[in-house]
Coordinates of C-alpha atoms in Angstrom, one line a residue:
X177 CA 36.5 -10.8 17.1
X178 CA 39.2 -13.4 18.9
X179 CA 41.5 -12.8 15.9
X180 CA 41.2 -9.1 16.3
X181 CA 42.0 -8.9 20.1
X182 CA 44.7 -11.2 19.4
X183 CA 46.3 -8.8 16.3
X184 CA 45.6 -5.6 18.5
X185 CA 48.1 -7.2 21.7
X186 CA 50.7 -8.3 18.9
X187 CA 50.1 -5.0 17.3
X188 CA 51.1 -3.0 20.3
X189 CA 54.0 -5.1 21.6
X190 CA 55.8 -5.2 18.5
X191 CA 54.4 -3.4 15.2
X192 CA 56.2 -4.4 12.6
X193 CA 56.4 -7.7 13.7
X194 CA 52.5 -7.8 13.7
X195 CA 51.7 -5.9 10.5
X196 CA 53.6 -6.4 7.7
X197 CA 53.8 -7.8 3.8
X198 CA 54.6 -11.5 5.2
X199 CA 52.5 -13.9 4.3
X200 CA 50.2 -14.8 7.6
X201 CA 50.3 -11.2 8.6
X202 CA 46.7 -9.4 8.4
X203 CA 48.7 -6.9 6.6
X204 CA 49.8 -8.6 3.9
X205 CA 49.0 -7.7 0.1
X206 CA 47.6 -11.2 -0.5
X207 CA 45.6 -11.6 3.1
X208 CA 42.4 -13.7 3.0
X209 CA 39.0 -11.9 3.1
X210 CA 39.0 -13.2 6.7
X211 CA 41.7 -11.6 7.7
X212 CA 41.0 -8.4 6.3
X213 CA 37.9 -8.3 7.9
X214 CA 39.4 -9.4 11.0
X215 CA 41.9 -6.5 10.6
X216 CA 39.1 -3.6 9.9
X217 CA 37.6 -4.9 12.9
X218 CA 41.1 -4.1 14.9
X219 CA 41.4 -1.0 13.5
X220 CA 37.8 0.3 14.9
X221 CA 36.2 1.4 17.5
X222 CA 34.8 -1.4 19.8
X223 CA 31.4 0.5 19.8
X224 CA 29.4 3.1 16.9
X225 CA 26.0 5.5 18.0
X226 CA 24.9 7.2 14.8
X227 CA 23.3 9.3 17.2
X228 CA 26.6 10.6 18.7
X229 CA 28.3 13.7 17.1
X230 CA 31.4 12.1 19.2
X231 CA 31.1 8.8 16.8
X232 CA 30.5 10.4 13.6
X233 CA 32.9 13.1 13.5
X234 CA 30.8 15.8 14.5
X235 CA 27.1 15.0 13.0
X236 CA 24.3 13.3 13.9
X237 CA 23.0 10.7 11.4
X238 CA 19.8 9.3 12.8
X239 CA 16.7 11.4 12.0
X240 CA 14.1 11.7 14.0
X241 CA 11.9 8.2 14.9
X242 CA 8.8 8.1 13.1
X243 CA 5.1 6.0 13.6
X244 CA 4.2 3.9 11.1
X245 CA 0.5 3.3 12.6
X246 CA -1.7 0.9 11.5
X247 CA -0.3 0.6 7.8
X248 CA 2.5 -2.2 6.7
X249 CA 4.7 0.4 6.0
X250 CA 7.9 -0.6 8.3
X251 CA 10.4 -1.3 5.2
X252 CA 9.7 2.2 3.8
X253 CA 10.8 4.0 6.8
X254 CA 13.6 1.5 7.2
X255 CA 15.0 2.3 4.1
X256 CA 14.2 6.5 4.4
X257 CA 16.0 6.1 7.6
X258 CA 18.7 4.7 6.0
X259 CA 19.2 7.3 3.0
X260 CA 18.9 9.8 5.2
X261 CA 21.7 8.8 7.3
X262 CA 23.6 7.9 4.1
X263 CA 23.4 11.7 2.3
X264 CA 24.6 12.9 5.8
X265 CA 27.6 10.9 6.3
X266 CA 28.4 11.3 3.0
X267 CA 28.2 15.3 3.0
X268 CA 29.5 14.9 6.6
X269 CA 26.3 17.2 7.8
X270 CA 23.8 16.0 11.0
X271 CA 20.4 14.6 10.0
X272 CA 18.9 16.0 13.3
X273 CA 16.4 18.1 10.4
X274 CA 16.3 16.1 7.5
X275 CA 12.6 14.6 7.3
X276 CA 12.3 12.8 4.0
X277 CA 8.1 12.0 3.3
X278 CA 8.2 8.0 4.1
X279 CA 4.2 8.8 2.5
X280 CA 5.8 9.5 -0.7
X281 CA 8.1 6.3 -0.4
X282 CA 5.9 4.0 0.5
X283 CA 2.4 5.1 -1.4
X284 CA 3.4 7.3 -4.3
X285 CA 6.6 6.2 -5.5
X286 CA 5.6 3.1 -7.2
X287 CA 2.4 4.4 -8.7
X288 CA 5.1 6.3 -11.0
X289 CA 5.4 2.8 -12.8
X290 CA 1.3 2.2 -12.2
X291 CA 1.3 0.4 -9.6
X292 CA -1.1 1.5 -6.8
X293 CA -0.6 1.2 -2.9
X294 CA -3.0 1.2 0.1
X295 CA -2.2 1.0 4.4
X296 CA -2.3 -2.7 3.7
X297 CA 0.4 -3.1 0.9
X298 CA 3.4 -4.4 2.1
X299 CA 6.6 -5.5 0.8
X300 CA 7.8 -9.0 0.3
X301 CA 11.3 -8.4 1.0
X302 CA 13.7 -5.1 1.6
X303 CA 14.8 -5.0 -2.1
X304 CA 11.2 -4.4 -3.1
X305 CA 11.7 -1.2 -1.6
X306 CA 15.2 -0.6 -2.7
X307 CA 15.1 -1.4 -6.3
X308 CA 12.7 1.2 -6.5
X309 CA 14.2 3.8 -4.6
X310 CA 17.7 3.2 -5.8
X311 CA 16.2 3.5 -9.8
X312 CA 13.7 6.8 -9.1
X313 CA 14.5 9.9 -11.6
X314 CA 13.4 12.0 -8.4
X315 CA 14.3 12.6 -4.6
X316 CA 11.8 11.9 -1.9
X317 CA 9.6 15.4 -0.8
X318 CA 9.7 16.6 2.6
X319 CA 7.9 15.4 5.0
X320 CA 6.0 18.9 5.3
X321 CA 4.7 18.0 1.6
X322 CA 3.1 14.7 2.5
X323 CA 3.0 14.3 6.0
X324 CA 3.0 10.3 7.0
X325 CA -0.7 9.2 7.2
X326 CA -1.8 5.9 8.3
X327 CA -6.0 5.4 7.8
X328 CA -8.2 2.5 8.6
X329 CA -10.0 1.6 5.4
X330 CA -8.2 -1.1 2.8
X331 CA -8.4 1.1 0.0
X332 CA -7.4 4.2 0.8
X333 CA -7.8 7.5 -1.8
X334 CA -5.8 11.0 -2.2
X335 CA -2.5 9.3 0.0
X336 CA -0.3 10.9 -3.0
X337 CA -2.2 14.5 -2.1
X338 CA 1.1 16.5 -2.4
X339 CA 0.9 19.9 -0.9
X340 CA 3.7 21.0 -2.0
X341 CA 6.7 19.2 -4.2
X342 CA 9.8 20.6 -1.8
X343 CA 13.1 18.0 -1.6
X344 CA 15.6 18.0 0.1
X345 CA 18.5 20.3 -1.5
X346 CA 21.0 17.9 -0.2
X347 CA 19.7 15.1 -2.3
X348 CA 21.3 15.9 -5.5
X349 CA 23.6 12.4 -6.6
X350 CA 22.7 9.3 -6.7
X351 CA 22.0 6.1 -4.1
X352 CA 23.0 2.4 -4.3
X353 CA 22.2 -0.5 -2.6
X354 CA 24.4 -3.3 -0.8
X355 CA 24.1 -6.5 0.2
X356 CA 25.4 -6.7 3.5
X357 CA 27.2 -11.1 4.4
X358 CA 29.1 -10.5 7.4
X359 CA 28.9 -8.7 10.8
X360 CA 31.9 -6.7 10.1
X361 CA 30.5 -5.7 6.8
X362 CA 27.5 -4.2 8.7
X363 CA 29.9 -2.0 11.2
X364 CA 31.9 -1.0 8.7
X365 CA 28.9 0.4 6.8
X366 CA 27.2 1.9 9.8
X367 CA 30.5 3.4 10.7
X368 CA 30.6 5.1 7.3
X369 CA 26.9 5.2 6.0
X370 CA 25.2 5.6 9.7
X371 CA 22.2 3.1 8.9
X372 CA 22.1 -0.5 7.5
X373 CA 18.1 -1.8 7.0
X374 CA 17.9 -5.6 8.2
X375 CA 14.5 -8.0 9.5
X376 CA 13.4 -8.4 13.0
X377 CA 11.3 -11.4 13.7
X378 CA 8.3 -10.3 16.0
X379 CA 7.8 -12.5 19.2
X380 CA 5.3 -11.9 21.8
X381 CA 7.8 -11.5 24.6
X382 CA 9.5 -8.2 22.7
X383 CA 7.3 -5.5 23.8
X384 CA 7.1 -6.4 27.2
X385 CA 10.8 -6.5 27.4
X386 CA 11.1 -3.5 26.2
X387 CA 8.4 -1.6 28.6
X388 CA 9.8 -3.3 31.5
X389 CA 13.8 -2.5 30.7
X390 CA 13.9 0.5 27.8
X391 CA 17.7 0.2 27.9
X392 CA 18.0 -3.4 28.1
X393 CA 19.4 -6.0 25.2
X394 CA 16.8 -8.3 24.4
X395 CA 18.1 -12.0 24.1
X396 CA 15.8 -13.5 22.3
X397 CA 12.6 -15.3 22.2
X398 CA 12.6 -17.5 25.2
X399 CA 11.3 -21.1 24.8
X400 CA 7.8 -21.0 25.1
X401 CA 7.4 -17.3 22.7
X402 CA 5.0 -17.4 19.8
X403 CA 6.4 -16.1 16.9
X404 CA 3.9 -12.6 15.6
X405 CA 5.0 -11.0 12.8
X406 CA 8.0 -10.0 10.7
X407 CA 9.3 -6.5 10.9
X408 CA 12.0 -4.3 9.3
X409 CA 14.6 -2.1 11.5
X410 CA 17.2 0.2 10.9
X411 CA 20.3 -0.6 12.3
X412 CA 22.4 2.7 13.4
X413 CA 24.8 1.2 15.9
X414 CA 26.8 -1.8 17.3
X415 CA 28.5 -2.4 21.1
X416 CA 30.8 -5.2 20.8
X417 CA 31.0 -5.0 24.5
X418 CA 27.6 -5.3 25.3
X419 CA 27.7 -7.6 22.1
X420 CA 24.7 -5.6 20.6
X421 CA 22.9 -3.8 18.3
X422 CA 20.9 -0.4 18.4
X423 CA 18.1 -0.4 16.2
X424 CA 16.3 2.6 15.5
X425 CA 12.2 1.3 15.3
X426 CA 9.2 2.4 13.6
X427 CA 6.8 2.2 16.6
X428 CA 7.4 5.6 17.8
X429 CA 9.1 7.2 20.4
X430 CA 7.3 5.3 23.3
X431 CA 8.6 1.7 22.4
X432 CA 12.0 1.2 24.0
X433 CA 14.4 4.1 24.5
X434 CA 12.5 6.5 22.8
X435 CA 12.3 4.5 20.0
X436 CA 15.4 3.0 19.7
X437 CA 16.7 -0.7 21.2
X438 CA 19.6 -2.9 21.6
X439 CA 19.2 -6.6 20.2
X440 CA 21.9 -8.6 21.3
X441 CA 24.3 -10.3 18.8
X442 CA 22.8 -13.5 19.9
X443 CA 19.3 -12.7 19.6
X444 CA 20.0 -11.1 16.0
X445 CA 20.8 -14.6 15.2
X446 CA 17.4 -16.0 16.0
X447 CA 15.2 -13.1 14.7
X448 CA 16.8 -12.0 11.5
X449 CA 19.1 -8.9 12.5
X450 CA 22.4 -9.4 10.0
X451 CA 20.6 -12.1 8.2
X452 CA 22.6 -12.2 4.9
X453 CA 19.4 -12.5 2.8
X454 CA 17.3 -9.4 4.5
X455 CA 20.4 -7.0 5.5
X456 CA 21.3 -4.4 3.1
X457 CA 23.2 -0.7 3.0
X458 CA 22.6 2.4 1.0
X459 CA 25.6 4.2 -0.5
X460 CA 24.7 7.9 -1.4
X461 CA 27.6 9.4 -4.0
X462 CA 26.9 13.7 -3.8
X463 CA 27.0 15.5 -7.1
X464 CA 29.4 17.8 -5.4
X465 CA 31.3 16.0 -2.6
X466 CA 32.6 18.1 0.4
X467 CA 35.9 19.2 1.4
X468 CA 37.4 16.1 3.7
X469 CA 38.7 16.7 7.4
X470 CA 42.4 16.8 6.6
X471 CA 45.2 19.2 6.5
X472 CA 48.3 18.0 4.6
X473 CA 51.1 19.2 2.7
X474 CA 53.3 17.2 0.3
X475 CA 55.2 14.2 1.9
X476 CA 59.4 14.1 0.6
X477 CA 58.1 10.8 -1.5
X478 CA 56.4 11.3 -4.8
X479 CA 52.5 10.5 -4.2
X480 CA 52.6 10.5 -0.6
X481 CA 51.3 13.3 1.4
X482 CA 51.5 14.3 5.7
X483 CA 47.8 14.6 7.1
X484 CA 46.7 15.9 9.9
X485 CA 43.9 14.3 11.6
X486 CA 41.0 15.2 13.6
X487 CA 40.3 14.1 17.3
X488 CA 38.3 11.0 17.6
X489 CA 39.1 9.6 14.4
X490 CA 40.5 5.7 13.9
X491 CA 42.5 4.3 11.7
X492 CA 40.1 2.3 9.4
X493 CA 37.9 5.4 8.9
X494 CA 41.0 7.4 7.6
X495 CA 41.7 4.9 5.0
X496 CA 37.9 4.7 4.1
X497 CA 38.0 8.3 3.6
X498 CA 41.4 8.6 1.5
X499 CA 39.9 5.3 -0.4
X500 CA 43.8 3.8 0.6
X501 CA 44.5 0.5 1.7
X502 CA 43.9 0.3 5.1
X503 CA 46.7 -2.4 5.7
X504 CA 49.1 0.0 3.8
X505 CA 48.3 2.9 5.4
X506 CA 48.9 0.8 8.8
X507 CA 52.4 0.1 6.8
X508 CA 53.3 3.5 6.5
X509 CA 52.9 4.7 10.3
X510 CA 54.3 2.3 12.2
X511 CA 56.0 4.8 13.8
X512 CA 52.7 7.0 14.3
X513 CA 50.4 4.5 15.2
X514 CA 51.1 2.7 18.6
X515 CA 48.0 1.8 19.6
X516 CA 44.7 0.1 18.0
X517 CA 42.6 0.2 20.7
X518 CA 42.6 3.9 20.6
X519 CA 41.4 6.6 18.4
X520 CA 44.6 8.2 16.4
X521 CA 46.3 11.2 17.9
X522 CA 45.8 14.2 16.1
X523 CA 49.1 15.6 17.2
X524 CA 51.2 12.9 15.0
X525 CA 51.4 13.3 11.1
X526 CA 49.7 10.5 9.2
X527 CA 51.6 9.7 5.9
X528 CA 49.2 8.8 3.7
X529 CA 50.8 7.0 -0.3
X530 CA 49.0 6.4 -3.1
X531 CA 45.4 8.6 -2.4
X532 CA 43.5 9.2 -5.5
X533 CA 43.2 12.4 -7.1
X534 CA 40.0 12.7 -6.7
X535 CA 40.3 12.5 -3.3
X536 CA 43.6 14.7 -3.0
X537 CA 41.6 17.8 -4.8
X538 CA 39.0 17.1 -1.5
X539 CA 41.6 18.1 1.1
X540 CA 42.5 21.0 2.8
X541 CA 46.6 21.6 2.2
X542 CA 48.4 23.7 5.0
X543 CA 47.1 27.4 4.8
X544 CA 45.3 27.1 2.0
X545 CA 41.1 26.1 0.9
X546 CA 40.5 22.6 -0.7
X547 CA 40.5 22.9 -4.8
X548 CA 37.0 21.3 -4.6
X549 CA 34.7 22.7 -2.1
X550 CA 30.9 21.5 -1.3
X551 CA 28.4 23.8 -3.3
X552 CA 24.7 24.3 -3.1
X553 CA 23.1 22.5 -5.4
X554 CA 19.3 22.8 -6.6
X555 CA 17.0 20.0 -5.1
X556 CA 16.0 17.1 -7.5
X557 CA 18.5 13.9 -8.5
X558 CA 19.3 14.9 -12.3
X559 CA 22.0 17.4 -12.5
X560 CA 25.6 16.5 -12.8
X561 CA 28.1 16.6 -10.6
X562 CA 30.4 19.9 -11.2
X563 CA 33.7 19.2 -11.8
X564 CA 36.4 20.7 -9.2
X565 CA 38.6 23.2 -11.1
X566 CA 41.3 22.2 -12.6
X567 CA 45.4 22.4 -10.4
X568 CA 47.2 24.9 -11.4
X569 CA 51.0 24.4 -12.7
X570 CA 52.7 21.4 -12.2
X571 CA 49.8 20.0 -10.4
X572 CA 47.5 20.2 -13.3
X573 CA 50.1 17.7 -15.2
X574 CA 50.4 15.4 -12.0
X575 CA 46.7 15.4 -12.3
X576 CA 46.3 14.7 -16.2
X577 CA 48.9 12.2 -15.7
X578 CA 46.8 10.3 -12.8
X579 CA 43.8 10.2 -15.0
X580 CA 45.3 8.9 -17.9
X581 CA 47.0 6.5 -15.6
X582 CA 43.2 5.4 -14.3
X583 CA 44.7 6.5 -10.9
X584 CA 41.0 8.0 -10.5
X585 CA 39.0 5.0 -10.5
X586 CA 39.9 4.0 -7.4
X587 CA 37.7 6.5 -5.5
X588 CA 34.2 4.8 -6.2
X589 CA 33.2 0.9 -5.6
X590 CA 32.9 -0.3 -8.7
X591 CA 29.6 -2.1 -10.8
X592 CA 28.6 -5.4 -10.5
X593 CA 30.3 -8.1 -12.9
X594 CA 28.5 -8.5 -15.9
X595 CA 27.4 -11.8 -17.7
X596 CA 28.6 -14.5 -15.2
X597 CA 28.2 -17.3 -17.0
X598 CA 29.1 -21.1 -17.1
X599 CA 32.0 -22.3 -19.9
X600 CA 32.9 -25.9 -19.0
X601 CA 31.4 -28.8 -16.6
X602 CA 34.0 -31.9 -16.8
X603 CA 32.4 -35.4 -15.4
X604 CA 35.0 -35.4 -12.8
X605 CA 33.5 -32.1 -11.0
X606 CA 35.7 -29.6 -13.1
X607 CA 33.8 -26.4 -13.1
X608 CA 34.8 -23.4 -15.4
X609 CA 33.2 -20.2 -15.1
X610 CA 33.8 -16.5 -16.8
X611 CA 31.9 -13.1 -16.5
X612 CA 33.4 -9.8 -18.3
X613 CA 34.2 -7.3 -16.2
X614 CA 31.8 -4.2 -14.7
X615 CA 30.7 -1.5 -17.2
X616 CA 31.5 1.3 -15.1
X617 CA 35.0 3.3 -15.3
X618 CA 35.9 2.0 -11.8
X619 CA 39.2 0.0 -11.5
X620 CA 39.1 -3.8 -10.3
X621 CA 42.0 -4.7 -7.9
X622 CA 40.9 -8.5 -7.5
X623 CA 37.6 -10.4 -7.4
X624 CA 36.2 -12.3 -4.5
X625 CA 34.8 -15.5 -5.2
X626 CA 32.2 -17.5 -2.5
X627 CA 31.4 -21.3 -3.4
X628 CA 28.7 -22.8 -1.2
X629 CA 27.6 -26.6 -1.7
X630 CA 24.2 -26.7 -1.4
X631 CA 24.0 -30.0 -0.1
X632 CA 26.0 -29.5 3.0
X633 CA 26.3 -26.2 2.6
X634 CA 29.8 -25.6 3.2
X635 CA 31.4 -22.2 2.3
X636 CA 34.9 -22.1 -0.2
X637 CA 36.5 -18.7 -0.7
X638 CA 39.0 -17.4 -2.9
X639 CA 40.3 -14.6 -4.4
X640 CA 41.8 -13.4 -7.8
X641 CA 44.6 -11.0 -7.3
X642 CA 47.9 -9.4 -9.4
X643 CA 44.9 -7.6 -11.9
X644 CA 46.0 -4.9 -13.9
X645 CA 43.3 -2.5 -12.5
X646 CA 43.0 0.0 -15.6
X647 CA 42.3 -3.5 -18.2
X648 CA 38.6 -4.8 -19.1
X649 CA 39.8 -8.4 -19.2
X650 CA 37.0 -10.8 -18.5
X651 CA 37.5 -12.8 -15.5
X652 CA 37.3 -16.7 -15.2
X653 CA 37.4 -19.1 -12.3
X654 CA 38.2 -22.9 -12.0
X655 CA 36.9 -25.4 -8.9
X656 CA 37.3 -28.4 -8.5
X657 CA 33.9 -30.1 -7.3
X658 CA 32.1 -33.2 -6.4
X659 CA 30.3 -35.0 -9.9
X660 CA 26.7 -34.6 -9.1
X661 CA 26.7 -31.5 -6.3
X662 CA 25.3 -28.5 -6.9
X663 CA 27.0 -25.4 -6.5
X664 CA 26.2 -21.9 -5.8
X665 CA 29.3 -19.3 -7.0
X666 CA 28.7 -15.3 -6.0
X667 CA 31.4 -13.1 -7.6
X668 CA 32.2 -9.7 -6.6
X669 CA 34.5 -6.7 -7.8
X670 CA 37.0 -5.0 -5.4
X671 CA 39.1 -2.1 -5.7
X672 CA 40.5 0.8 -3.2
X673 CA 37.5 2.1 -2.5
X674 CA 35.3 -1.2 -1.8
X675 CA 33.0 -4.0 -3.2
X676 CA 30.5 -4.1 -5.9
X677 CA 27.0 -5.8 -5.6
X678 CA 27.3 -9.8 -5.9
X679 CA 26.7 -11.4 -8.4
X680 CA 25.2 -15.6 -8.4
X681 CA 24.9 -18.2 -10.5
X682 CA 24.2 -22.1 -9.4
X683 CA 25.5 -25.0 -11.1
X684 CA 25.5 -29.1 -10.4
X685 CA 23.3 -31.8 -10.3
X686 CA 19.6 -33.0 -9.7
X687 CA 20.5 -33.8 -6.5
X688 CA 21.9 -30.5 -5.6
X689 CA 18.6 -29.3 -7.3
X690 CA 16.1 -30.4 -5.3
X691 CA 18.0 -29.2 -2.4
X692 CA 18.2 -25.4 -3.8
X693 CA 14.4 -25.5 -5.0
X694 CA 14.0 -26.4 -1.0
X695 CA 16.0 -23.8 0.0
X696 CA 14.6 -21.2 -1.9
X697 CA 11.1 -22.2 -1.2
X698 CA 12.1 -21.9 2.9
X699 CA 13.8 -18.5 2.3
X700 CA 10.9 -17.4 0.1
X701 CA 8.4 -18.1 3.2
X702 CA 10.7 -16.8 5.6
X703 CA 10.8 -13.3 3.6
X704 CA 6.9 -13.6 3.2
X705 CA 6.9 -13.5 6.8
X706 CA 9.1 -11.2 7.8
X707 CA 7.7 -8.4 5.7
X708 CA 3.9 -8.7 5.8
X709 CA 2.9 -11.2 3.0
X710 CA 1.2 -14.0 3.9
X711 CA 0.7 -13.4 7.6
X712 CA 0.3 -15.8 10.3
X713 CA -1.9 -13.6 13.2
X714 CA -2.6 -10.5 11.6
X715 CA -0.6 -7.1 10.6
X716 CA 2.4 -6.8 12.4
X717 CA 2.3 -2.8 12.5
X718 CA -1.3 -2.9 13.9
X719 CA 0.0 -4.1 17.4
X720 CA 1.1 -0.9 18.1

């Protein structure tokens, strides 16, 4: 955050001094992940309420709180909560009415594959419920086809009773899930995805904070608090002033502010909000993506264009939405943009270079209606998406040129790496590794590399740049070790658009072995915890 406050005074006392292609500057072509992060954090707002139309654009992306009762069921309406949010933002439309059947989640999804579920199954960890959801053939029913239940007995019968099997027409597309290492990672996704589904560690001191001072940001457990239960929480906003975050509960709307919280930063780091191993986010990608907020018309250069804005809009959500550099488009409007502290002003002209096609056919050009604009589509998650029609003219060459050119590709995050595998372990700590490249048609502008010792667990970063982004070269990485010490390397894809998933292997010594088999056994138990296996004093959701 430091590093941010620090760019945003340089930024506004001299701009082009502050951002540019030099190296050191946070908007140079080869910054560090660091510094990238530190300038998406600059280029944001300081604070982000899903539940505020004034945060999102115009939309609401929290639905409403549910109860989950007596039944283990907090990771199902963790995750609902968060696909809800994420088919909203990404179809730009309020979630105030969408009511997805966390019953249907949580009991009858899985029994799909034959597995049965009671009130007292629970969920190891968050990507138990994930997997699942992210790999269903069918959308969740509304809640008003399987309202939420939560009985007494064990073994409960008839919980996959449908009344009806109505989904939500909006749900037609598909989800993904992602693993969420950094704080900045998690605004960045709440800012664009409006819910990020993390742990909270259960102490006895919670609830009564909570009925004494609703609004308050708890701290923490204080000294002498015994540790209950494990729990998961949505996440749907951040204060960086208040150095908080707003979780949206399970617990109903009588726990907190009607069911919602603020954990502070601090706190998070004791109980398990942002842990890297528990947080994740949920990308939703619409068959038929809606028109995007902009007006433009064609810039004097060749694939630039002017935009016009809308009020209450920043600088890092523009260049999520055009799926453009966010350090280039800072680049190009030096002259526009005077100020990060503040939203931009839709009165001056963004120019915008380099935004896909696929993005370009999303916008609305001066007097005119956006070539593709958001249909209706039947409920269910199978049919395609429809293509928009084709440019007429000129355009309809500028466009077959683009996707020949793999221009395209840039508009979604791309697959995860495939095959990462080991090639060569010298005796002098010389370690080789390769993986081939993602499957999917996304292009790769560089791979971010992560190398943790186990041992002492220090963190090594790196990144492979200068990729030709259309090629399906297979990637290879060298480090230079310790003989003996055990490694951990996670490899992700990055292009225009984002990240993929990660991607881990471990390598080293019997040393370093022990160690991981320790670590993993900890982080195993902590997970067993947190979400309802194995429990200490009882069911967490029965202390209601």
């Amino acid at each position: 955050m430091a590093s941010s406050k620090s760019f945003q005074n340089a930024f506004k006392t001299n701009r082009g001094s502050a951002c540019s292609n030099k190296q050191g500057s946070l908007c140079a072509a080869k910054a560090s992940v660091d510094e990238t992060a530190a300038l998406t954090v600059a280029a944001s707002p300081t604070k982000f309420d899903a539940r505020s139309s004034s945060d999102t654009g115009g939309f609401v992306l929290t639905s409403p709180v549910g109860d989950q009762g007596s039944c283990y069921s907090c990771t199902a309406f963790a995750v609902a909560g968060a696909a809800e949010a994420a088919v909203s933002a990404a179809l730009r439309k309020t979630a105030v009415g969408r009511n997805w059947s966390v019953q249907d989640l949580h009991f009858c999804l899985a029994t799909n594959s034959g597995e049965s579920k009671s009130c007292r199954s629970s969920a190891s960890s968050l990507i138990d419920v994930l997997k699942p959801f992210t790999a269903a053939t069918r959308a969740l029913v509304l809640d008003k086809c399987l309202p939420y239940e939560a009985p007494d007995a064990p073994l409960d019968q008839d919980l996959c009773d449908y009344k009806c099997k109505d989904t939500d027409p909006d749900a037609v597309g598909k989800f993904e899930y992602v693993q969420l290492n950094s704080p900045w990672e998690v605004q960045e996704h709440l800012r664009n995805w409006g819910g990020v589904v993390t742990r909270l560690d259960i102490y006895d001191d919670l609830r009564p904070f909570f009925a004494k001072n609703p609004k308050g940001s708890y701290n923490g457990p204080a000294p002498n608090a015994t540790f209950i239960e494990g729990h998961a929480v949505l996440l749907v906003g951040y204060d960086n002033t208040r150095n908080a975050y707003l979780i949206k509960n399970s617990w109903g709307t009588d726990f907190g502010d009607g069911g919602f919280a603020w954990i502070s930063y601090a706190a998070g780091e004791k109980v398990g909000i942002g842990a890297r191993a528990d947080t994740y986010g949920l990308r939703f990608r619409p068959a038929n993506p809606p028109p995007l907020p902009f007006v433009y018309t064609t810039a004097a250069l060749t694939d630039c264009l002017n935009l016009t804005v809308p009020d209450g809009m920043w600088p890092s959500t523009v260049a999520q939405l055009l799926r453009v550099p966010l350090r280039k488009l800072l680049i190009d409007n030096l002259e526009t943009i005077t100020d990060l502290e503040k939203p931009l002003d839709p009165k001056k002209p963004l120019i915008a270079c380099g935004v896909p096609q696929a993005i370009v056919t999303r916008l609305m050009p001066v007097g005119g209606r956006p070539a593709a604009a958001s249909a209706s589509p039947a409920a269910g998650l199978s049919p395609p998406a429809t293509p928009a029609p084709a440019p007429k003219g000129d355009a309809a060459a500028a466009a077959a040129a683009d996707a020949a050119a793999g221009e395209d590709c840039q508009a979604n995050e791309p697959e995860p790496i495939r095959n990462l595998r080991l090639v060569s372990a010298s005796t002098d700590g010389n370690i080789k590794l390769t993986w081939d490249p993602p499957s999917g048609p996304e292009c790769i502008n560089f791979y971010d590399i992560q190398v943790m010792d186990i041992a002492s667990g220090k963190i090594t970063k790196a990144k492979i740049t200068g990729l030709n982004p259309t090629s399906k070269v297979a990637g290879s990485f060298t480090f230079k070790g310790s003989p003996g010490q055990q490694y951990q390397f996670t490899v992700s894809a990055i292009n225009e658009a984002g990240g993929s998933a990660e991607r881990s292997i471990t390598l080293g010594g019997a040393a370093g072995a022990r160690r991981l088999r320790q670590h993993r056994r900890s982080l195993l138990a902590a997970r067993q915890r947190a979400f309802g296996f194995r429990r200490r004093q009882g069911p967490l959701a029965a202390a209601k």
